[in-house]
């Protein structure tokens, strides 16, 4: 397994090297200025549209349900485990959090563009089923000669769901959290696949597989109905818990913020380097930011395409809120808690090594709420992680199935095979190592992003033109309403 992990890390180094990071940031910067800082000036309007359904729109689910479906796929282990992985002592350090913020701010323009294109180029089949996403705006926006690029995206999208964000990393995060709560010392184990695993890991993995299979069979409407309830509730619970930790330990906040900015541009070594240290902070911050909010990956527009709306700009603004909620709010809560409590460099007393994955966030919660029995904060974190990751499993199954539909011309037999393979991947996820899981996810994320980023650049003129027209129309209507009321 160690040799396999090293091979994966080498591939990951090439995929998430300087070229792709520069490309993602460059596309975000380009769209930000072409859209005239839309993610800043029009954020209040976007938040308003998020809760306001549009009359007369065609689609399968409401805009809010589409956002919740997208958020169900984005608010997951990336917000709890991914942040911890990015700012760990052997990774990017606290400075990675700043680069995560920068990537998110630029990513809001990217996510807006994806949501816009999803509605503009979506198709409806004879049964009223919505077909949309990057494969459709590549094929119909860029032209039929680019259909091969749409196929490439669909292939990597199906792989991301099956081997990356959707399965291994989520269920691995769930089982790790359950183990950390029920059997942190690994006292009750059984040997499987030549290695020892706790009963907590085995039972939790089995239960998640069963529950995921029951919901997945219901398709987009069942997934969205579950997401509309679970995602907002658990997001509020988690944010309140993190805010409580920050307020209780408020005296540590100034130092933590200073540390984040200092290490983001520091030439001091995290592990013996100078300039490479800064690059590691940028790489981990951007990679984990993209993993968490999925801006640029092209996944969210698959869900956005199903929204009941007739206005691409409106849905683009709603989609943009996903990145804001996911990274600027939820990931920031996790990152501040970890840095304030010093958990990113804490040592596990059992192994003598730095804490890894969810253990880092768990240490922050237990330290921050030291006046409570350690079981209480650990339980809160475990419940949040389980539900976040569970909804991500559901959301990414939907994405993967839509990719397979496009690849095989809506052949439902192939889609069903993918569905069973997806459930199988959920089942084996707990037995993968943490480092291998996140490396596989990173690789497929990067490969999936490339075709989508090309499409966003190619269609940026359409996005910009229609956005300016809508903003002007909206401003005119607003002025007329004011005059009428006066």
Short mmCIF file of C-alpha atoms in Angstrom, two decimals:
data_model
loop_
_atom_site.label_atom_id
_atom_site.label_comp_id
_atom_site.label_asym_id
_atom_site.label_seq_id
_atom_site.Cartn_x
_atom_site.Cartn_y
_atom_site.Cartn_z
CA UNK A 1 0.00 0.00 0.00
CA UNK A 2 2.90 2.39 0.77
CA UNK A 3 4.35 1.85 -2.72
CA UNK A 4 0.91 2.42 -4.27
CA UNK A 5 0.48 5.63 -2.24
CA UNK A 6 3.88 6.94 -3.44
CA UNK A 7 2.91 6.28 -7.07
CA UNK A 8 -0.34 8.18 -6.54
CA UNK A 9 1.51 11.09 -4.93
CA UNK A 10 3.84 11.31 -7.94
CA UNK A 11 0.87 11.44 -10.34
CA UNK A 12 -0.84 14.00 -8.08
CA UNK A 13 2.28 16.17 -8.22
CA UNK A 14 2.03 16.34 -12.01
CA UNK A 15 -1.76 16.85 -12.14
CA UNK A 16 -1.83 19.49 -9.40
CA UNK A 17 1.43 21.11 -10.45
CA UNK A 18 1.98 24.77 -11.23
CA UNK A 19 0.22 24.74 -14.66
CA UNK A 20 -3.21 23.61 -13.38
CA UNK A 21 -3.13 25.84 -10.30
CA UNK A 22 -2.18 28.82 -12.46
CA UNK A 23 -4.96 27.91 -14.93
CA UNK A 24 -7.65 27.67 -12.22
CA UNK A 25 -6.60 30.95 -10.62
CA UNK A 26 -6.23 32.64 -14.03
CA UNK A 27 -9.72 31.59 -15.15
CA UNK A 28 -11.14 32.88 -11.84
CA UNK A 29 -9.31 36.21 -12.22
CA UNK A 30 -10.31 36.53 -15.89
CA UNK A 31 -14.00 35.87 -15.19
CA UNK A 32 -13.95 38.10 -12.09
CA UNK A 33 -12.85 41.13 -14.10
CA UNK A 34 -14.88 40.28 -17.19
CA UNK A 35 -17.98 40.07 -14.98
CA UNK A 36 -16.95 43.30 -13.21
CA UNK A 37 -16.52 41.84 -9.70
CA UNK A 38 -20.01 40.36 -9.85
CA UNK A 39 -19.36 38.06 -6.87
CA UNK A 40 -18.84 41.11 -4.64
CA UNK A 41 -21.38 43.64 -5.94
CA UNK A 42 -24.20 41.19 -6.59
CA UNK A 43 -23.79 38.82 -3.61
CA UNK A 44 -26.76 40.35 -1.68
CA UNK A 45 -28.97 39.82 -4.73
CA UNK A 46 -27.70 36.24 -5.06
CA UNK A 47 -28.52 35.48 -1.41
CA UNK A 48 -32.01 36.94 -1.94
CA UNK A 49 -32.62 34.80 -5.05
CA UNK A 50 -31.48 31.73 -3.15
CA UNK A 51 -34.73 31.68 -1.13
CA UNK A 52 -37.00 33.19 -3.79
CA UNK A 53 -38.44 30.79 -6.36
CA UNK A 54 -38.92 32.06 -9.91
CA UNK A 55 -42.39 31.88 -11.44
CA UNK A 56 -42.85 30.11 -14.75
CA UNK A 57 -39.49 28.38 -14.82
CA UNK A 58 -39.10 24.93 -16.37
CA UNK A 59 -37.20 22.19 -14.61
CA UNK A 60 -37.45 19.25 -12.23
CA UNK A 61 -36.70 20.90 -8.85
CA UNK A 62 -36.69 24.42 -7.35
CA UNK A 63 -33.61 26.65 -7.50
CA UNK A 64 -33.18 26.22 -3.74
CA UNK A 65 -33.43 22.43 -4.10
CA UNK A 66 -30.85 22.54 -6.91
CA UNK A 67 -28.54 24.61 -4.68
CA UNK A 68 -29.05 22.19 -1.78
CA UNK A 69 -28.29 19.26 -4.10
CA UNK A 70 -25.09 21.02 -5.19
CA UNK A 71 -24.28 21.89 -1.57
CA UNK A 72 -24.97 18.30 -0.55
CA UNK A 73 -22.15 17.32 -2.90
CA UNK A 74 -19.83 20.14 -1.75
CA UNK A 75 -20.38 20.44 2.01
CA UNK A 76 -18.76 17.20 3.07
CA UNK A 77 -15.47 15.91 4.38
CA UNK A 78 -13.69 18.68 2.48
CA UNK A 79 -15.06 21.19 5.00
CA UNK A 80 -13.96 19.20 8.06
CA UNK A 81 -11.26 16.74 6.99
CA UNK A 82 -10.02 18.54 3.87
CA UNK A 83 -9.29 21.79 5.70
CA UNK A 84 -7.40 19.86 8.38
CA UNK A 85 -5.43 18.05 5.67
CA UNK A 86 -4.55 21.34 3.95
CA UNK A 87 -3.24 23.17 7.03
CA UNK A 88 -1.59 20.21 8.78
CA UNK A 89 1.97 20.60 9.99
CA UNK A 90 3.26 18.38 7.16
CA UNK A 91 1.13 20.13 4.51
CA UNK A 92 0.57 23.81 3.79
CA UNK A 93 0.34 25.08 7.37
CA UNK A 94 -2.12 27.80 8.50
CA UNK A 95 -1.18 29.90 5.45
CA UNK A 96 -3.07 27.46 3.21
CA UNK A 97 -6.31 28.87 4.64
CA UNK A 98 -5.65 32.29 3.07
CA UNK A 99 -5.10 30.69 -0.33
CA UNK A 100 -8.31 28.75 0.18
CA UNK A 101 -10.14 32.08 0.68
CA UNK A 102 -8.56 33.60 -2.42
CA UNK A 103 -9.44 30.52 -4.47
CA UNK A 104 -13.03 30.71 -3.17
CA UNK A 105 -13.43 34.42 -3.97
CA UNK A 106 -12.25 33.84 -7.53
CA UNK A 107 -14.19 30.59 -7.63
CA UNK A 108 -17.46 32.43 -7.03
CA UNK A 109 -17.13 34.02 -10.48
CA UNK A 110 -16.32 30.59 -11.89
CA UNK A 111 -19.30 28.96 -10.15
CA UNK A 112 -21.58 31.76 -11.39
CA UNK A 113 -20.44 31.10 -14.96
CA UNK A 114 -21.05 27.36 -14.59
CA UNK A 115 -24.58 27.89 -13.27
CA UNK A 116 -25.33 30.37 -16.05
CA UNK A 117 -24.16 28.03 -18.82
CA UNK A 118 -26.00 25.06 -17.26
CA UNK A 119 -29.36 26.79 -17.81
CA UNK A 120 -28.54 28.46 -21.13
CA UNK A 121 -27.50 25.24 -22.88
CA UNK A 122 -29.59 22.60 -21.10
CA UNK A 123 -31.90 20.27 -23.02
CA UNK A 124 -35.21 18.59 -22.21
CA UNK A 125 -35.94 15.09 -23.45
CA UNK A 126 -39.37 13.79 -24.51
CA UNK A 127 -40.17 12.71 -20.94
CA UNK A 128 -39.44 16.17 -19.53
CA UNK A 129 -36.14 14.96 -18.04
CA UNK A 130 -33.58 17.77 -17.84
CA UNK A 131 -30.21 17.13 -19.50
CA UNK A 132 -27.57 19.67 -18.60
CA UNK A 133 -24.05 20.29 -17.38
CA UNK A 134 -20.63 20.93 -18.89
CA UNK A 135 -20.99 18.22 -21.52
CA UNK A 136 -24.00 20.08 -22.95
CA UNK A 137 -22.51 23.57 -22.86
CA UNK A 138 -19.34 22.21 -24.41
CA UNK A 139 -21.25 20.44 -27.20
CA UNK A 140 -23.94 23.08 -27.89
CA UNK A 141 -22.05 26.19 -26.79
CA UNK A 142 -18.64 25.49 -28.31
CA UNK A 143 -20.02 23.41 -31.19
CA UNK A 144 -20.37 19.78 -32.26
CA UNK A 145 -16.70 19.54 -33.21
CA UNK A 146 -15.89 19.82 -29.50
CA UNK A 147 -18.07 16.88 -28.52
CA UNK A 148 -14.94 14.82 -27.86
CA UNK A 149 -14.02 17.29 -25.10
CA UNK A 150 -17.48 16.87 -23.59
CA UNK A 151 -16.92 13.10 -23.61
CA UNK A 152 -13.57 13.56 -21.85
CA UNK A 153 -15.26 15.65 -19.16
CA UNK A 154 -18.03 13.08 -18.71
CA UNK A 155 -15.48 10.26 -18.36
CA UNK A 156 -13.45 12.04 -15.69
CA UNK A 157 -16.67 13.21 -14.01
CA UNK A 158 -17.85 9.63 -13.65
CA UNK A 159 -14.42 8.70 -12.26
CA UNK A 160 -14.46 11.57 -9.73
CA UNK A 161 -17.79 10.31 -8.43
CA UNK A 162 -16.71 6.68 -8.33
CA UNK A 163 -13.11 7.02 -7.11
CA UNK A 164 -12.78 10.54 -5.76
CA UNK A 165 -15.04 13.01 -4.00
CA UNK A 166 -18.17 10.89 -4.10
CA UNK A 167 -17.21 7.65 -2.42
CA UNK A 168 -13.81 6.85 -0.95
CA UNK A 169 -13.05 10.17 0.74
CA UNK A 170 -16.56 10.62 2.16
CA UNK A 171 -17.14 7.19 3.65
CA UNK A 172 -13.51 7.09 4.82
CA UNK A 173 -14.10 10.35 6.67
CA UNK A 174 -17.32 8.99 8.20
CA UNK A 175 -15.73 5.76 9.42
CA UNK A 176 -12.71 7.65 10.83
CA UNK A 177 -15.01 10.00 12.76
CA UNK A 178 -17.11 7.13 14.12
CA UNK A 179 -13.96 5.27 15.16
CA UNK A 180 -12.53 8.38 16.84
CA UNK A 181 -15.69 8.61 18.92
CA UNK A 182 -16.50 4.97 19.74
CA UNK A 183 -13.07 3.32 19.73
CA UNK A 184 -10.23 5.92 19.62
CA UNK A 185 -7.65 3.47 21.02
CA UNK A 186 -8.58 0.77 18.50
CA UNK A 187 -9.23 -1.85 21.17
CA UNK A 188 -11.90 -3.81 19.28
CA UNK A 189 -10.49 -4.90 15.95
CA UNK A 190 -10.84 -7.62 13.35
CA UNK A 191 -8.45 -8.56 10.54
CA UNK A 192 -9.77 -7.86 7.02
CA UNK A 193 -7.77 -7.70 3.79
CA UNK A 194 -4.60 -8.41 5.79
CA UNK A 195 -5.02 -5.40 8.09
CA UNK A 196 -6.74 -4.68 11.40
CA UNK A 197 -9.90 -2.55 11.41
CA UNK A 198 -12.13 -1.63 14.30
CA UNK A 199 -15.71 -2.81 14.52
CA UNK A 200 -16.72 0.86 14.50
CA UNK A 201 -15.26 1.23 11.00
CA UNK A 202 -16.85 -1.98 9.71
CA UNK A 203 -20.34 -1.32 11.11
CA UNK A 204 -20.43 2.37 10.09
CA UNK A 205 -19.24 1.52 6.57
CA UNK A 206 -21.93 -1.13 6.21
CA UNK A 207 -24.74 1.13 7.50
CA UNK A 208 -23.72 4.05 5.26
CA UNK A 209 -23.69 1.71 2.26
CA UNK A 210 -27.21 0.47 3.02
CA UNK A 211 -28.69 3.94 3.62
CA UNK A 212 -26.95 5.40 0.56
CA UNK A 213 -28.30 2.58 -1.63
CA UNK A 214 -31.87 3.21 -0.40
CA UNK A 215 -31.77 6.92 -1.29
CA UNK A 216 -29.77 6.61 -4.52
CA UNK A 217 -32.40 4.32 -6.02
CA UNK A 218 -34.94 7.20 -5.77
CA UNK A 219 -33.03 9.46 -8.17
CA UNK A 220 -32.73 13.28 -8.22
CA UNK A 221 -36.08 14.04 -6.55
CA UNK A 222 -35.38 11.83 -3.54
CA UNK A 223 -31.79 13.08 -3.31
CA UNK A 224 -32.92 16.72 -3.45
CA UNK A 225 -35.71 16.18 -0.90
CA UNK A 226 -33.24 14.64 1.56
CA UNK A 227 -30.67 17.36 0.87
CA UNK A 228 -33.16 20.22 1.42
CA UNK A 229 -33.72 19.02 4.98
CA UNK A 230 -30.31 17.69 6.02
CA UNK A 231 -27.91 20.21 4.46
CA UNK A 232 -29.32 23.48 5.89
CA UNK A 233 -29.92 21.94 9.33
CA UNK A 234 -26.47 20.38 9.70
CA UNK A 235 -24.74 23.45 8.23
CA UNK A 236 -26.39 25.64 10.89
CA UNK A 237 -25.51 23.18 13.68
CA UNK A 238 -21.88 23.02 12.58
CA UNK A 239 -21.51 26.80 12.11
CA UNK A 240 -23.06 27.46 15.56
CA UNK A 241 -20.69 24.92 17.14
CA UNK A 242 -17.64 26.51 15.48
CA UNK A 243 -18.75 30.05 16.31
CA UNK A 244 -19.26 29.01 19.93
CA UNK A 245 -15.72 27.62 20.03
CA UNK A 246 -14.30 30.83 18.53
CA UNK A 247 -16.23 33.09 20.93
CA UNK A 248 -15.27 31.03 23.98
CA UNK A 249 -11.59 31.22 22.97
CA UNK A 250 -11.76 34.71 21.43
CA UNK A 251 -8.46 35.77 22.98
CA UNK A 252 -6.68 33.35 20.59
CA UNK A 253 -8.32 34.75 17.45
CA UNK A 254 -5.95 37.70 16.74
CA UNK A 255 -2.88 35.46 16.92
CA UNK A 256 -4.53 32.84 14.71
CA UNK A 257 -5.43 35.41 12.02
CA UNK A 258 -1.92 36.89 12.15
CA UNK A 259 -0.45 33.38 11.80
CA UNK A 260 -2.58 32.64 8.73
CA UNK A 261 -1.40 35.76 6.89
CA UNK A 262 2.20 35.42 8.08
CA UNK A 263 2.60 31.81 6.95
CA UNK A 264 0.77 32.35 3.66
CA UNK A 265 3.74 34.38 2.42
CA UNK A 266 6.46 33.04 4.70
CA UNK A 267 9.80 31.88 3.32
CA UNK A 268 10.45 29.94 6.50
CA UNK A 269 10.48 26.19 6.20
CA UNK A 270 7.60 24.00 7.17
CA UNK A 271 9.60 20.93 6.36
CA UNK A 272 13.00 22.18 5.34
CA UNK A 273 12.38 24.38 2.27
CA UNK A 274 11.93 28.04 1.44
CA UNK A 275 10.10 28.91 -1.78
CA UNK A 276 8.66 25.37 -2.05
CA UNK A 277 7.00 25.99 1.33
CA UNK A 278 4.96 28.86 -0.12
CA UNK A 279 4.06 26.72 -3.11
CA UNK A 280 2.88 23.91 -0.79
CA UNK A 281 0.62 26.39 1.03
CA UNK A 282 -0.79 27.62 -2.30
CA UNK A 283 -1.12 24.10 -3.70
CA UNK A 284 -2.88 22.65 -0.65
CA UNK A 285 -5.07 25.71 -0.15
CA UNK A 286 -6.21 25.85 -3.78
CA UNK A 287 -6.55 22.06 -4.15
CA UNK A 288 -8.55 21.64 -0.94
CA UNK A 289 -10.58 24.76 -1.74
CA UNK A 290 -11.50 23.33 -5.13
CA UNK A 291 -12.18 19.94 -3.52
CA UNK A 292 -14.50 21.59 -1.02
CA UNK A 293 -16.48 24.06 -3.16
CA UNK A 294 -15.90 22.40 -6.58
CA UNK A 295 -15.66 25.74 -8.43
CA UNK A 296 -14.22 25.03 -11.85
CA UNK A 297 -14.78 21.28 -11.67
CA UNK A 298 -18.07 21.45 -13.55
CA UNK A 299 -20.01 19.31 -11.09
CA UNK A 300 -22.44 21.90 -9.66
CA UNK A 301 -23.91 22.87 -13.08
CA UNK A 302 -25.16 19.29 -13.46
CA UNK A 303 -27.48 19.92 -10.50
CA UNK A 304 -28.15 23.56 -11.48
CA UNK A 305 -29.46 22.42 -14.87
CA UNK A 306 -32.42 20.73 -13.14
CA UNK A 307 -33.57 24.00 -11.50
CA UNK A 308 -37.04 25.39 -12.28
CA UNK A 309 -35.93 28.66 -13.86
CA UNK A 310 -35.95 30.42 -17.21
CA UNK A 311 -33.20 32.94 -16.46
CA UNK A 312 -29.56 31.73 -16.71
CA UNK A 313 -28.18 34.77 -14.85
CA UNK A 314 -30.49 34.23 -11.91
CA UNK A 315 -29.45 30.58 -11.53
CA UNK A 316 -25.81 31.57 -11.94
CA UNK A 317 -26.16 33.91 -8.95
CA UNK A 318 -27.85 31.20 -6.89
CA UNK A 319 -25.10 28.72 -7.82
CA UNK A 320 -22.49 31.28 -6.78
CA UNK A 321 -23.89 31.21 -3.23
CA UNK A 322 -22.73 27.61 -2.95
CA UNK A 323 -19.05 28.58 -2.99
CA UNK A 324 -19.67 31.43 -0.55
CA UNK A 325 -21.47 29.18 1.95
CA UNK A 326 -19.14 26.24 1.52
CA UNK A 327 -15.72 27.86 1.73
CA UNK A 328 -16.01 31.45 2.92
CA UNK A 329 -18.31 30.41 5.78
CA UNK A 330 -18.04 26.69 6.64
CA UNK A 331 -14.37 26.05 5.77
CA UNK A 332 -13.36 29.27 7.53
CA UNK A 333 -15.06 28.09 10.71
CA UNK A 334 -13.11 24.82 10.62
CA UNK A 335 -9.80 26.49 9.74
CA UNK A 336 -10.02 29.12 12.48
CA UNK A 337 -10.90 26.48 15.09
CA UNK A 338 -7.90 24.34 14.10
CA UNK A 339 -5.40 27.22 14.01
CA UNK A 340 -6.69 28.84 17.22
CA UNK A 341 -6.35 25.57 19.13
CA UNK A 342 -2.96 24.72 17.60
CA UNK A 343 -4.36 21.39 16.47
CA UNK A 344 -2.62 21.53 13.09
CA UNK A 345 0.69 20.76 14.85
CA UNK A 346 -0.61 18.68 17.77
CA UNK A 347 0.89 15.22 18.35
CA UNK A 348 -1.19 12.10 18.83
CA UNK A 349 -0.14 10.69 22.25
CA UNK A 350 -0.95 7.15 21.12
CA UNK A 351 1.12 7.07 17.90
CA UNK A 352 3.62 9.84 18.65
CA UNK A 353 2.90 11.32 15.20
CA UNK A 354 0.94 14.44 14.18
CA UNK A 355 -2.83 14.00 14.14
CA UNK A 356 -4.23 13.11 10.73
CA UNK A 357 -7.48 13.92 8.93
CA UNK A 358 -10.56 14.21 11.13
CA UNK A 359 -8.39 13.71 14.25
CA UNK A 360 -7.08 17.27 13.78
CA UNK A 361 -10.56 18.81 13.82
CA UNK A 362 -11.61 16.53 16.66
CA UNK A 363 -8.62 17.72 18.72
CA UNK A 364 -9.62 21.34 18.04
CA UNK A 365 -13.19 20.74 19.21
CA UNK A 366 -12.13 18.89 22.36
CA UNK A 367 -9.50 21.53 23.22
CA UNK A 368 -11.81 24.44 22.45
CA UNK A 369 -14.59 22.97 24.59
CA UNK A 370 -12.24 21.68 27.31
CA UNK A 371 -14.78 22.55 30.02
CA UNK A 372 -17.14 19.91 28.57
CA UNK A 373 -16.66 16.13 28.75
CA UNK A 374 -14.58 15.23 25.67
CA UNK A 375 -17.35 12.96 24.42
CA UNK A 376 -19.76 15.86 23.77
CA UNK A 377 -17.71 17.89 21.22
CA UNK A 378 -16.51 14.64 19.65
CA UNK A 379 -20.12 13.52 19.24
CA UNK A 380 -21.21 16.85 17.68
CA UNK A 381 -18.35 16.69 15.19
CA UNK A 382 -19.04 13.07 14.37
CA UNK A 383 -22.75 13.70 13.69
CA UNK A 384 -22.00 16.73 11.48
CA UNK A 385 -19.37 14.86 9.51
CA UNK A 386 -21.55 11.79 9.05
CA UNK A 387 -24.47 13.78 7.63
CA UNK A 388 -22.29 16.12 5.53
CA UNK A 389 -20.42 13.22 4.00
CA UNK A 390 -23.57 11.15 3.53
CA UNK A 391 -25.29 13.87 1.48
CA UNK A 392 -22.10 14.29 -0.57
CA UNK A 393 -22.23 10.60 -1.43
CA UNK A 394 -25.80 11.09 -2.67
CA UNK A 395 -25.05 14.25 -4.66
CA UNK A 396 -22.05 12.80 -6.44
CA UNK A 397 -23.94 9.67 -7.40
CA UNK A 398 -26.34 11.93 -9.29
CA UNK A 399 -23.44 13.71 -11.00
CA UNK A 400 -21.77 10.44 -11.94
CA UNK A 401 -24.97 8.98 -13.37
CA UNK A 402 -25.57 12.06 -15.52
CA UNK A 403 -22.02 11.71 -16.85
CA UNK A 404 -22.66 8.07 -17.71
CA UNK A 405 -25.96 8.98 -19.40
CA UNK A 406 -24.11 11.40 -21.67
CA UNK A 407 -21.27 8.98 -22.39
CA UNK A 408 -23.59 6.10 -23.34
CA UNK A 409 -26.51 8.00 -24.93
CA UNK A 410 -28.90 7.50 -22.01
CA UNK A 411 -28.37 3.72 -21.88
CA UNK A 412 -29.97 3.03 -18.50
CA UNK A 413 -28.46 -0.46 -18.24
CA UNK A 414 -25.00 1.10 -18.17
CA UNK A 415 -26.21 3.70 -15.65
CA UNK A 416 -27.50 0.91 -13.39
CA UNK A 417 -24.13 -0.87 -13.57
CA UNK A 418 -22.47 2.42 -12.54
CA UNK A 419 -24.94 2.74 -9.67
CA UNK A 420 -24.02 -0.70 -8.32
CA UNK A 421 -20.30 0.00 -8.74
CA UNK A 422 -20.82 3.29 -6.89
CA UNK A 423 -22.45 1.50 -3.97
CA UNK A 424 -19.59 -1.03 -3.99
CA UNK A 425 -17.05 1.84 -3.86
CA UNK A 426 -18.90 3.25 -0.83
CA UNK A 427 -18.62 -0.16 0.80
CA UNK A 428 -14.83 -0.48 0.36
CA UNK A 429 -14.08 3.19 1.13
CA UNK A 430 -13.42 2.69 4.87
CA UNK A 431 -10.56 0.30 4.14
CA UNK A 432 -8.54 2.78 2.08
CA UNK A 433 -5.73 4.77 3.73
CA UNK A 434 -6.39 8.48 4.35
CA UNK A 435 -3.46 9.67 2.25
CA UNK A 436 -4.33 7.38 -0.67
CA UNK A 437 -7.99 8.43 -0.58
CA UNK A 438 -7.28 12.15 -0.75
CA UNK A 439 -4.57 11.74 -3.39
CA UNK A 440 -6.91 9.77 -5.69
CA UNK A 441 -9.58 12.45 -5.21
CA UNK A 442 -7.10 15.23 -6.04
CA UNK A 443 -5.96 13.51 -9.25
CA UNK A 444 -9.45 13.04 -10.69
CA UNK A 445 -10.51 16.54 -9.58
CA UNK A 446 -7.69 18.06 -11.60
CA UNK A 447 -8.37 15.95 -14.69
CA UNK A 448 -12.09 16.77 -14.55
CA UNK A 449 -11.45 20.50 -14.22
CA UNK A 450 -9.43 20.88 -17.45
CA UNK A 451 -12.22 20.42 -20.07
CA UNK A 452 -14.60 22.57 -18.02
CA UNK A 453 -12.10 25.43 -17.65
CA UNK A 454 -11.50 25.41 -21.40
CA UNK A 455 -15.26 25.72 -21.97
CA UNK A 456 -15.61 28.58 -19.48
CA UNK A 457 -12.89 30.54 -21.27
CA UNK A 458 -14.34 29.81 -24.72
CA UNK A 459 -17.87 30.88 -23.67
CA UNK A 460 -16.87 33.82 -21.45
CA UNK A 461 -18.08 36.29 -24.09
CA UNK A 462 -21.61 34.83 -23.99
CA UNK A 463 -21.60 34.88 -20.18
CA UNK A 464 -20.42 38.50 -20.03
CA UNK A 465 -22.85 39.80 -22.67
CA UNK A 466 -25.97 38.17 -21.20
CA UNK A 467 -24.98 39.14 -17.66
CA UNK A 468 -24.62 42.83 -18.56
CA UNK A 469 -27.98 42.74 -20.31
CA UNK A 470 -29.70 41.16 -17.30
CA UNK A 471 -28.09 43.53 -14.77
CA UNK A 472 -29.22 46.54 -16.83
CA UNK A 473 -32.75 45.13 -17.15
CA UNK A 474 -32.91 44.33 -13.42
CA UNK A 475 -31.68 47.80 -12.45
CA UNK A 476 -34.27 49.43 -14.76
CA UNK A 477 -37.09 47.36 -13.28
CA UNK A 478 -35.94 48.24 -9.77
CA UNK A 479 -35.95 51.98 -10.56
CA UNK A 480 -39.43 51.77 -12.10
CA UNK A 481 -40.77 49.92 -9.01
CA UNK A 482 -39.36 52.64 -6.77
CA UNK A 483 -41.07 55.34 -8.87
CA UNK A 484 -44.38 53.46 -8.80
CA UNK A 485 -44.24 53.04 -5.01
CA UNK A 486 -43.33 56.75 -4.64
#
